[in-house]
Short mmCIF file of C-alpha atoms and ligand atoms in Angstrom, two decimals:
data_model
loop_
_atom_site.label_atom_id
_atom_site.label_comp_id
_atom_site.label_asym_id
_atom_site.label_seq_id
_atom_site.Cartn_x
_atom_site.Cartn_y
_atom_site.Cartn_z
CA MET A 1 5.21 -23.27 -11.30
CA ALA A 2 8.31 -21.99 -12.84
CA GLU A 3 9.33 -19.14 -11.48
CA GLU A 4 9.02 -15.48 -13.31
CA VAL A 5 11.39 -13.00 -14.09
CA ILE A 6 10.84 -9.08 -15.49
CA ILE A 7 13.34 -8.19 -18.41
CA ALA A 8 14.05 -4.56 -18.59
CA ARG A 9 16.24 -3.18 -21.28
CA GLU A 10 17.21 0.07 -22.04
CA THR A 11 14.64 2.33 -22.99
CA HIS A 12 14.83 6.25 -24.36
CA GLU A 13 11.42 7.03 -24.41
CA LEU A 14 8.55 6.81 -21.97
CA LYS A 15 5.22 8.58 -22.94
CA GLY A 16 1.59 8.41 -22.70
CA THR A 17 -1.15 7.82 -20.94
CA VAL A 18 -1.71 4.97 -18.25
CA GLN A 19 -5.14 4.52 -16.09
CA VAL A 20 -4.42 3.76 -12.13
CA ALA A 21 -6.44 1.21 -10.44
CA GLY A 22 -7.78 1.36 -7.16
CA ALA A 23 -5.52 1.98 -4.06
CA LYS A 24 -4.83 -1.17 -3.11
CA ASN A 25 -4.37 -0.08 0.58
CA SER A 26 -7.81 0.99 0.48
CA ALA A 27 -9.13 -1.79 -1.27
CA LEU A 28 -7.73 -4.20 1.20
CA LYS A 29 -9.54 -2.44 4.46
CA LEU A 30 -13.03 -1.97 2.25
CA ILE A 31 -13.16 -5.94 2.03
CA ALA A 32 -12.48 -6.56 5.72
CA ALA A 33 -15.38 -3.53 6.57
CA ALA A 34 -17.67 -5.71 4.41
CA ILE A 35 -18.09 -7.75 7.22
CA LEU A 36 -19.69 -5.11 9.26
CA GLY A 37 -22.56 -4.76 7.09
CA GLN A 38 -24.52 -8.19 6.73
CA GLY A 39 -25.60 -8.87 2.91
CA GLU A 40 -24.07 -7.86 -0.28
CA THR A 41 -21.80 -5.54 -0.90
CA THR A 42 -20.40 -4.20 -3.95
CA LEU A 43 -16.79 -2.36 -4.16
CA GLU A 44 -15.65 -1.17 -7.72
CA ASN A 45 -12.56 -0.08 -9.16
CA ILE A 46 -11.11 -2.91 -6.95
CA PRO A 47 -7.68 -3.77 -8.29
CA LYS A 48 -6.80 -7.14 -9.90
CA ILE A 49 -3.77 -7.99 -7.43
CA SER A 50 -2.56 -10.98 -5.51
CA ASP A 51 -2.74 -9.03 -2.16
CA ILE A 52 -6.70 -8.81 -2.94
CA ASP A 53 -6.80 -12.17 -3.54
CA ILE A 54 -6.18 -12.95 -0.09
CA MET A 55 -7.34 -10.43 1.17
CA SER A 56 -10.89 -12.12 -0.58
CA GLU A 57 -9.60 -15.64 0.73
CA VAL A 58 -9.56 -14.44 4.46
CA LEU A 59 -13.21 -13.43 4.04
CA GLU A 60 -13.79 -16.63 2.34
CA ARG A 61 -12.52 -18.45 5.35
CA LEU A 62 -15.24 -16.84 7.69
CA GLY A 63 -17.97 -17.67 5.37
CA ALA A 64 -18.31 -15.01 3.35
CA HIS A 65 -19.11 -15.79 -0.63
CA VAL A 66 -16.72 -13.44 -2.60
CA GLN A 67 -17.07 -12.82 -6.65
CA ARG A 68 -15.09 -10.57 -8.99
CA ASP A 69 -16.48 -9.16 -12.08
CA GLU A 70 -13.98 -7.14 -13.64
CA HIS A 71 -13.19 -4.53 -11.25
CA SER A 72 -15.78 -5.21 -9.01
CA LEU A 73 -16.37 -7.30 -5.89
CA HIS A 74 -19.34 -8.59 -4.73
CA ILE A 75 -19.06 -9.60 -1.16
CA ASP A 76 -21.61 -11.60 0.58
CA THR A 77 -21.09 -11.79 4.43
CA SER A 78 -25.08 -12.64 5.77
CA SER A 79 -23.43 -16.09 5.90
CA VAL A 80 -19.95 -15.15 8.11
CA GLU A 81 -20.13 -17.41 11.11
CA SER A 82 -16.59 -17.68 11.58
CA PHE A 83 -14.17 -15.25 13.61
CA GLU A 84 -11.00 -16.85 13.07
CA THR A 85 -8.16 -16.35 10.28
CA PRO A 86 -5.70 -18.62 10.40
CA TYR A 87 -2.13 -18.81 10.01
CA GLU A 88 -1.60 -19.80 7.03
CA LEU A 89 -3.10 -16.36 5.30
CA VAL A 90 -2.35 -14.07 7.91
CA THR A 91 1.34 -14.91 7.10
CA LYS A 92 0.96 -14.59 3.35
CA MET A 93 -0.47 -10.82 4.14
CA ARG A 94 0.25 -8.37 7.20
CA ALA A 95 -2.91 -6.53 6.26
CA SER A 96 -5.46 -9.23 7.25
CA ILE A 97 -4.72 -7.71 10.63
CA SER A 98 -7.41 -5.48 10.01
CA VAL A 99 -10.44 -7.89 9.89
CA LEU A 100 -9.89 -7.95 13.85
CA GLY A 101 -11.50 -4.26 14.07
CA PRO A 102 -14.64 -5.80 11.95
CA LEU A 103 -14.71 -8.86 13.64
CA VAL A 104 -14.82 -7.46 16.95
CA GLY A 105 -17.98 -5.04 16.36
CA ARG A 106 -19.95 -7.85 14.26
CA PHE A 107 -19.00 -10.91 17.03
CA GLY A 108 -17.73 -9.36 19.95
CA GLN A 109 -14.86 -11.73 19.63
CA ALA A 110 -11.91 -12.85 17.12
CA ARG A 111 -9.20 -15.01 16.90
CA VAL A 112 -6.50 -13.61 14.32
CA ALA A 113 -2.93 -15.28 13.81
CA MET A 114 -0.35 -12.70 14.87
CA PRO A 115 0.87 -11.15 11.65
CA GLY A 116 4.31 -11.88 9.43
CA GLY A 117 3.94 -9.61 6.25
CA CYS A 118 6.71 -7.79 4.48
CA GLN A 119 10.07 -7.22 6.08
CA ILE A 120 10.13 -3.51 6.53
CA GLY A 121 11.06 -2.77 9.80
CA ALA A 122 9.21 -4.32 12.93
CA ARG A 123 5.81 -3.80 12.13
CA ASN A 124 4.43 -4.29 15.56
CA ILE A 125 0.59 -4.23 16.10
CA ASP A 126 0.45 -2.43 19.91
CA MET A 127 -1.11 0.42 18.57
CA HIS A 128 -3.72 -1.46 17.48
CA LEU A 129 -4.36 -2.87 20.57
CA VAL A 130 -4.25 -0.36 22.72
CA GLY A 131 -6.78 1.34 20.78
CA MET A 132 -9.49 -1.37 21.38
CA GLN A 133 -8.54 -1.99 24.37
CA VAL A 134 -10.05 1.55 25.52
CA LEU A 135 -13.15 0.08 23.51
CA GLY A 136 -13.52 -2.72 26.01
CA VAL A 137 -11.49 -5.16 24.25
CA GLU A 138 -9.26 -7.90 25.82
CA PHE A 139 -6.25 -9.18 24.20
CA ALA A 140 -4.71 -12.73 24.53
CA VAL A 141 -2.02 -14.78 23.16
CA ASP A 142 -3.37 -18.53 22.28
CA HIS A 143 -0.18 -20.41 20.44
CA GLY A 144 0.44 -18.07 18.35
CA ASN A 145 -3.17 -16.66 17.83
CA LEU A 146 -4.49 -13.39 19.09
CA VAL A 147 -7.73 -13.65 21.10
CA ALA A 148 -9.64 -11.14 21.41
CA THR A 149 -13.27 -10.70 23.85
CA THR A 150 -15.38 -8.18 25.17
CA PRO A 151 -16.22 -9.55 28.62
CA ASN A 152 -18.36 -6.24 29.01
CA GLY A 153 -19.60 -5.07 25.32
CA LEU A 154 -17.60 -2.41 23.09
CA HIS A 155 -18.28 1.17 24.45
CA GLY A 156 -17.11 4.28 23.10
CA GLY A 157 -13.66 5.93 24.64
CA ASN A 158 -10.94 8.46 24.55
CA ILE A 159 -7.95 7.29 22.13
CA LEU A 160 -4.53 9.20 21.60
CA LEU A 161 -2.05 7.19 19.38
CA ASP A 162 1.42 7.18 20.19
CA PHE A 163 2.15 7.64 16.34
CA PRO A 164 -0.75 8.09 13.21
CA SER A 165 -0.33 4.30 12.60
CA VAL A 166 -2.60 3.43 9.58
CA GLY A 167 -3.41 0.41 10.32
CA ALA A 168 -4.42 1.10 14.32
CA THR A 169 -6.52 3.97 13.19
CA GLU A 170 -8.50 1.81 10.43
CA ASN A 171 -9.04 -0.76 12.75
CA THR A 172 -10.07 1.13 16.05
CA MET A 173 -12.63 2.98 13.54
CA MET A 174 -14.06 0.13 12.27
CA ALA A 175 -14.49 -1.23 15.81
CA ALA A 176 -15.69 1.80 17.43
CA CYS A 177 -18.24 1.90 14.75
CA VAL A 178 -20.13 -0.45 16.72
CA ALA A 179 -19.05 0.68 20.48
CA GLU A 180 -22.04 2.24 22.56
CA GLY A 181 -21.44 5.74 22.68
CA THR A 182 -18.48 8.33 21.50
CA THR A 183 -15.13 7.50 19.76
CA VAL A 184 -12.68 10.00 19.39
CA ILE A 185 -9.06 8.99 18.21
CA ASP A 186 -6.28 11.66 18.27
CA ASN A 187 -3.22 11.36 16.18
CA ALA A 188 -5.15 9.67 13.89
CA ALA A 189 -3.61 8.74 10.37
CA ARG A 190 -4.46 10.85 7.83
CA GLU A 191 -4.31 8.78 4.47
CA PRO A 192 -6.43 9.11 2.09
CA GLU A 193 -6.98 5.53 2.33
CA ILE A 194 -8.28 6.14 6.00
CA GLU A 195 -11.19 8.66 4.59
CA ASP A 196 -12.24 6.33 1.70
CA LEU A 197 -12.66 3.73 4.41
CA ALA A 198 -15.06 6.25 6.80
CA ASN A 199 -16.87 7.54 3.44
CA MET A 200 -17.75 3.45 2.74
CA LEU A 201 -18.61 2.99 6.70
CA ASN A 202 -20.90 5.76 6.79
CA ALA A 203 -22.68 4.70 3.56
CA MET A 204 -23.06 1.31 5.61
CA GLY A 205 -24.86 3.48 8.42
CA ALA A 206 -21.95 4.63 10.41
CA HIS A 207 -21.32 7.89 12.21
CA ILE A 208 -18.23 9.53 11.36
CA THR A 209 -16.74 12.60 11.10
CA GLY A 210 -13.09 13.72 10.69
CA ALA A 211 -11.55 11.66 9.00
CA GLY A 212 -8.41 13.07 7.09
CA THR A 213 -7.80 15.06 9.71
CA SER A 214 -5.53 14.05 13.16
CA THR A 215 -8.83 13.91 15.16
CA ILE A 216 -11.33 11.17 14.09
CA THR A 217 -14.94 11.00 16.08
CA ILE A 218 -16.87 8.12 16.02
CA GLU A 219 -20.85 7.82 17.02
CA GLY A 220 -21.43 4.05 17.92
CA VAL A 221 -24.31 2.80 16.34
CA PRO A 222 -26.44 -0.85 16.91
CA LEU A 223 -24.47 -3.36 14.74
CA ALA A 224 -28.27 -3.96 13.44
CA SER A 225 -28.08 -0.71 11.26
CA MET A 226 -25.26 -1.15 9.92
CA HIS A 227 -25.80 -2.65 6.40
CA PRO A 228 -24.45 -3.67 2.69
CA CYS A 229 -23.49 -0.74 0.81
CA THR A 230 -21.72 0.05 -3.12
CA HIS A 231 -18.87 1.80 -2.91
CA ARG A 232 -16.41 3.02 -5.53
CA CYS A 233 -12.36 2.89 -4.19
CA VAL A 234 -10.14 5.51 -4.63
CA GLY A 235 -7.27 6.00 -7.19
CA ASP A 236 -3.73 4.02 -6.27
CA ARG A 237 -1.45 7.13 -4.98
CA ILE A 238 1.35 5.11 -5.03
CA GLU A 239 1.23 3.36 -8.47
CA ALA A 240 0.34 6.88 -9.41
CA GLY A 241 3.52 8.25 -8.45
CA THR A 242 5.62 4.88 -9.60
CA PHE A 243 4.32 5.82 -12.62
CA LEU A 244 5.18 9.56 -12.10
CA VAL A 245 8.86 8.56 -11.51
CA GLY A 246 9.27 6.44 -14.61
CA GLY A 247 8.30 9.94 -16.51
CA ALA A 248 10.69 11.42 -14.24
CA LEU A 249 13.48 9.54 -15.46
CA LEU A 250 13.09 9.26 -19.08
CA GLY A 251 11.71 12.82 -19.63
CA GLY A 252 7.83 11.66 -19.97
CA PRO A 253 5.72 13.64 -20.95
CA VAL A 254 3.71 10.52 -18.68
CA THR A 255 0.06 11.01 -17.55
CA VAL A 256 -1.22 9.54 -14.91
CA GLN A 257 -5.53 8.91 -14.81
CA GLY A 258 -7.83 7.87 -12.09
CA ILE A 259 -5.73 9.83 -9.53
CA ASN A 260 -7.11 12.93 -7.40
CA PRO A 261 -3.83 15.18 -7.22
CA SER A 262 -4.43 16.11 -3.83
CA PHE A 263 -3.55 12.71 -2.61
CA LEU A 264 0.21 13.44 -4.28
CA ARG A 265 1.08 16.96 -2.90
CA MET A 266 4.33 15.89 -1.01
CA ALA A 267 5.61 14.04 -4.06
CA LEU A 268 4.66 16.44 -6.56
CA THR A 269 6.40 19.14 -5.35
CA LYS A 270 9.45 16.67 -4.82
CA LEU A 271 8.76 15.85 -8.67
CA GLU A 272 9.54 19.56 -9.39
CA ALA A 273 12.69 19.78 -6.80
CA PHE A 274 14.16 17.12 -8.94
CA GLY A 275 13.62 19.31 -12.43
CA CYS A 276 10.31 18.25 -13.60
CA THR A 277 6.94 20.49 -14.71
CA VAL A 278 3.85 18.66 -13.14
CA GLU A 279 0.76 19.51 -14.34
CA MET A 280 -2.45 18.18 -12.32
CA GLY A 281 -5.24 17.64 -14.11
CA ASP A 282 -9.48 17.15 -11.73
CA ASP A 283 -8.34 13.88 -12.01
CA SER A 284 -5.00 13.14 -13.94
CA ILE A 285 -1.41 13.99 -13.98
CA THR A 286 1.12 14.54 -16.19
CA VAL A 287 5.03 14.96 -15.88
CA SER A 288 7.50 15.66 -18.06
CA ARG A 289 11.21 16.74 -18.26
CA THR A 290 13.51 18.81 -20.45
CA GLN A 291 16.60 19.68 -17.87
CA PRO A 292 18.92 16.95 -15.79
CA LEU A 293 17.45 15.78 -12.75
CA ARG A 294 19.01 17.39 -9.84
CA ALA A 295 19.20 16.63 -6.45
CA ALA A 296 16.90 16.97 -3.52
CA ASP A 297 15.86 15.40 -0.42
CA ILE A 298 12.81 13.50 1.23
CA GLN A 299 12.10 12.83 4.62
CA THR A 300 9.49 9.89 4.87
CA LEU A 301 6.27 10.68 7.07
CA PRO A 302 2.89 9.68 7.70
CA HIS A 303 0.74 11.55 4.90
CA PRO A 304 0.31 14.47 4.29
CA GLY A 305 3.91 13.70 4.30
CA PHE A 306 6.12 11.89 1.73
CA PRO A 307 5.10 8.99 1.72
CA THR A 308 7.41 6.20 2.55
CA ASP A 309 5.98 3.70 -0.26
CA LEU A 310 7.32 6.02 -3.13
CA GLN A 311 10.84 5.95 -1.06
CA ALA A 312 12.41 3.17 -3.33
CA GLN A 313 11.43 4.97 -6.50
CA PHE A 314 12.86 8.39 -5.72
CA MET A 315 15.86 6.85 -4.35
CA LEU A 316 16.14 5.75 -7.82
CA LEU A 317 15.72 9.31 -9.39
CA ALA A 318 18.17 10.47 -6.87
CA SER A 319 20.67 8.34 -7.95
CA LEU A 320 20.64 9.69 -11.65
CA ALA A 321 20.39 13.38 -10.67
CA GLN A 322 23.38 15.77 -10.19
CA GLY A 323 24.59 15.99 -6.91
CA SER A 324 23.88 14.60 -3.70
CA SER A 325 20.61 13.76 -1.90
CA ILE A 326 19.66 12.93 1.69
CA ILE A 327 16.43 10.48 1.81
CA THR A 328 15.46 10.07 5.32
CA GLU A 329 13.28 7.35 6.25
CA ASN A 330 10.88 7.98 9.65
CA VAL A 331 8.23 5.75 9.25
CA PHE A 332 9.86 1.79 9.11
CA GLU A 333 12.97 1.01 9.91
CA ASN A 334 15.19 -1.15 7.50
CA ARG A 335 13.47 0.00 4.79
CA PHE A 336 16.30 0.56 2.54
CA MET A 337 17.20 -2.57 1.11
CA PHE A 338 16.19 -1.03 -2.26
CA ALA A 339 19.81 0.68 -2.15
CA ALA A 340 21.62 -3.16 -2.10
CA GLU A 341 20.17 -3.41 -5.44
CA ILE A 342 20.50 -0.34 -7.01
CA CYS A 343 23.91 -0.09 -6.13
CA ARG A 344 24.88 -3.27 -8.02
CA MET A 345 23.66 -1.67 -11.15
CA GLY A 346 25.73 1.25 -9.95
CA ALA A 347 24.18 3.73 -8.10
CA ASP A 348 25.85 5.62 -5.35
CA VAL A 349 24.00 5.28 -1.77
CA GLN A 350 25.73 5.39 1.68
CA ILE A 351 23.72 4.58 4.58
CA ASP A 352 23.48 5.28 8.19
CA GLU A 353 20.84 4.30 10.07
CA HIS A 354 17.68 5.84 8.84
CA HIS A 355 19.42 8.47 6.55
CA ALA A 356 20.94 7.25 3.00
CA VAL A 357 23.16 9.82 1.54
CA VAL A 358 22.87 9.56 -2.88
CA THR A 359 25.15 10.85 -4.67
CA GLY A 360 23.92 10.88 -8.64
CA VAL A 361 25.85 8.92 -11.20
CA ASP A 362 25.75 9.22 -14.84
CA HIS A 363 24.47 6.40 -15.63
CA LEU A 364 22.96 2.80 -14.62
CA GLN A 365 24.02 -0.67 -15.91
CA GLY A 366 21.79 -3.39 -16.43
CA ALA A 367 22.00 -6.05 -13.78
CA PRO A 368 20.35 -9.27 -12.47
CA VAL A 369 18.25 -7.83 -9.12
CA GLU A 370 16.23 -8.83 -6.88
CA SER A 371 12.70 -7.40 -5.69
CA THR A 372 12.97 -7.53 -1.60
CA ASP A 373 9.53 -5.96 -1.50
CA LEU A 374 6.69 -4.79 -3.61
CA ARG A 375 7.69 -1.01 -4.20
CA ALA A 376 11.45 -1.86 -4.08
CA GLY A 377 10.80 -4.25 -6.89
CA ALA A 378 8.66 -1.90 -9.10
CA ALA A 379 11.57 0.83 -8.52
CA LEU A 380 14.39 -1.81 -9.93
CA VAL A 381 11.97 -2.35 -12.91
CA LEU A 382 12.01 1.74 -13.32
CA ALA A 383 16.02 1.36 -13.08
CA GLY A 384 15.92 -0.97 -15.43
CA LEU A 385 14.37 1.16 -18.22
CA ALA A 386 17.04 3.91 -17.34
CA ALA A 387 20.32 1.19 -17.54
CA GLU A 388 22.41 0.76 -20.13
CA GLY A 389 21.71 -3.00 -21.77
CA GLU A 390 18.81 -5.18 -19.84
CA THR A 391 17.97 -5.81 -15.84
CA ILE A 392 16.66 -8.78 -14.52
CA VAL A 393 13.99 -8.54 -11.93
CA ARG A 394 13.60 -11.71 -9.74
CA HIS A 395 10.95 -12.12 -6.74
CA ILE A 396 8.55 -10.58 -9.18
CA GLU A 397 5.67 -11.95 -7.12
CA HIS A 398 6.12 -8.77 -4.80
CA ILE A 399 5.40 -6.52 -7.59
CA ASP A 400 2.34 -8.54 -8.32
CA ARG A 401 0.84 -8.26 -4.45
CA GLY A 402 0.29 -4.52 -5.60
CA TYR A 403 0.88 -3.59 -9.41
CA GLU A 404 -1.75 -4.49 -11.64
CA ASP A 405 -0.01 -5.25 -14.71
CA TYR A 406 2.51 -3.12 -14.26
CA VAL A 407 4.81 -4.49 -17.78
CA GLY A 408 1.85 -4.10 -20.04
CA LYS A 409 1.22 -0.41 -18.41
CA LEU A 410 5.00 0.10 -19.00
CA ARG A 411 5.27 -1.21 -22.71
CA SER A 412 1.91 0.87 -23.17
CA LEU A 413 4.01 3.96 -22.55
CA GLY A 414 7.14 2.58 -24.79
CA ALA A 415 8.91 0.31 -22.26
CA ASN A 416 11.06 -2.02 -23.67
CA ILE A 417 9.89 -4.82 -21.27
CA GLU A 418 8.61 -7.87 -21.10
CA ARG A 419 7.92 -11.30 -18.38
CA ALA A 420 9.58 -14.40 -19.13
CA THR A 421 10.34 -17.81 -17.10
CA ILE A 422 14.08 -18.40 -15.51
CA GLU A 423 13.86 -21.55 -17.69
CA SER A 424 13.36 -19.62 -21.26
CA LEU A 425 16.28 -16.94 -20.23
CA SER A 426 18.39 -20.17 -19.64
CA ALA A 427 17.93 -21.30 -23.10
CA ARG A 428 18.36 -18.03 -24.63
C1 UD1 B 501 0.09 0.74 6.15
C2 UD1 B 501 0.24 0.73 4.43
C3 UD1 B 501 1.50 0.10 3.92
C4 UD1 B 501 2.56 2.02 4.57
C5 UD1 B 501 2.53 2.22 5.55
C6 UD1 B 501 2.74 4.10 6.14
C7 UD1 B 501 -1.21 -1.49 4.05
C8 UD1 B 501 -2.25 -2.40 3.97
N1 UD1 B 501 -0.12 -0.54 4.36
O1 UD1 B 501 0.67 -0.26 6.09
O2 UD1 B 501 1.67 0.50 2.34
O3 UD1 B 501 4.08 1.80 3.97
O4 UD1 B 501 0.99 2.16 6.26
O5 UD1 B 501 2.24 4.47 5.17
O6 UD1 B 501 -2.26 0.04 3.91
N2 UD1 B 501 3.49 0.60 14.29
C9 UD1 B 501 3.88 0.62 15.82
N3 UD1 B 501 2.61 -0.32 16.09
C10 UD1 B 501 1.20 -0.54 15.52
C11 UD1 B 501 1.27 -0.03 14.41
C12 UD1 B 501 2.61 0.11 13.73
O7 UD1 B 501 4.88 0.23 15.77
O8 UD1 B 501 0.44 -1.06 16.58
C13 UD1 B 501 4.51 1.18 13.40
C14 UD1 B 501 5.10 0.22 12.09
O9 UD1 B 501 6.06 -0.51 12.62
C15 UD1 B 501 5.28 1.22 11.51
C16 UD1 B 501 4.87 2.48 11.54
O10 UD1 B 501 4.40 2.46 12.98
O11 UD1 B 501 7.06 1.16 11.67
C17 UD1 B 501 3.92 2.70 10.71
O12 UD1 B 501 2.90 1.74 10.98
P1 UD1 B 501 1.19 1.90 9.60
O13 UD1 B 501 1.18 3.33 9.83
O14 UD1 B 501 0.67 1.06 11.22
O15 UD1 B 501 1.69 1.26 8.37
P2 UD1 B 501 0.87 -0.35 8.39
O16 UD1 B 501 -1.05 0.13 8.45
O17 UD1 B 501 1.35 -1.45 8.55
#
């Protein structure tokens, strides 16, 4: 297939309203959780993005029937018989590892290829394993596959995570739903997506309390009492944050709809620190700006701290702000790849280990750039709208992983932007 690119041209005004899709990082785990309820689960508000296609394929390989109806997914897991997830799928998307907990819960065993995925930091899975080991899971590595067994069954236990890892909290929580006895996860991740997953699991018959706080308690229930459910996925706070940065960059007002503003408290506080005005509705947020952007410092932290998935977008704001901002990345190592690309457009970013010193410049210049990961890609497109001339963003398959119709939504706000094939560019 011909390589597609996004062409973003200087845009003076970005304003209007966009509907935010369901949260990618929630939807992926909700799909995995469906394994625990035999029968047809319906998930609503599921984004049309390529990561969801991969997760659907992961379930189909296990024997499930997955059918999409616009933004709903119908997942019938009654015919799931396999507990094996092959390398070619896990390597496409690291989040495939989230089937580990539900498979262990349903079959008492799993065979999942060791993950590859996004090139942002080491992204080990040691904490996933430690959590499940407390529940009685034994792990071995066999030719690149992680083999999980439960020789003495699954039982509850007390788990203290080294770091509030999102993936480890979710995997452990899903396995613990059907473990015998009570499990307590301390130093659990508090992301809104964890709470969404717990709400779905409870609707399937699980007994989980405390999700969204640092201590999650799971009273195990028998597997047979878990059943399918209908669940609506929460809105995507990172997609919402990305469009808000677009509004902040060009003045707005831009409104994002379909998002609980409390999910983005820290990011909204930072938008204000950068000189923006933020208004919150029940299910919407509006950003506007009439004064110049001013520098502000950011440090990424687990929720409710500043999300690492908005770090690149805010580095772009800092690049055009008056003064110097210090951005500290505490969640992933090597997550400053965006800096190299934005510097090609005229930004001034100095990296020192996990700190970036961003000195604001007057303007950016359009350039050919490469999206190195999902969020960096989305931020480069916004940079192209703010820059003089034309920016051609390559490797937009990263953007398609997590943003549904990114170009269409930006166009609806007035962006001068299009998708094209690389061949059509050379013919110009
Ligand atoms: C999820 C999100 C990702 C987001 C991240 C942090 C999905 C599909 N992805 O990723 O978009 O950026 O949360 O909010 O939901 N770590 C270990 N050992 C482990 C687990 C994690 O060392 O067993 C490290 C990682 O390398 C990383 C940090 O902990 O440095 C955070 O990882 P984690 O919270 O687990 O993120 P993910 O669940 O992978």
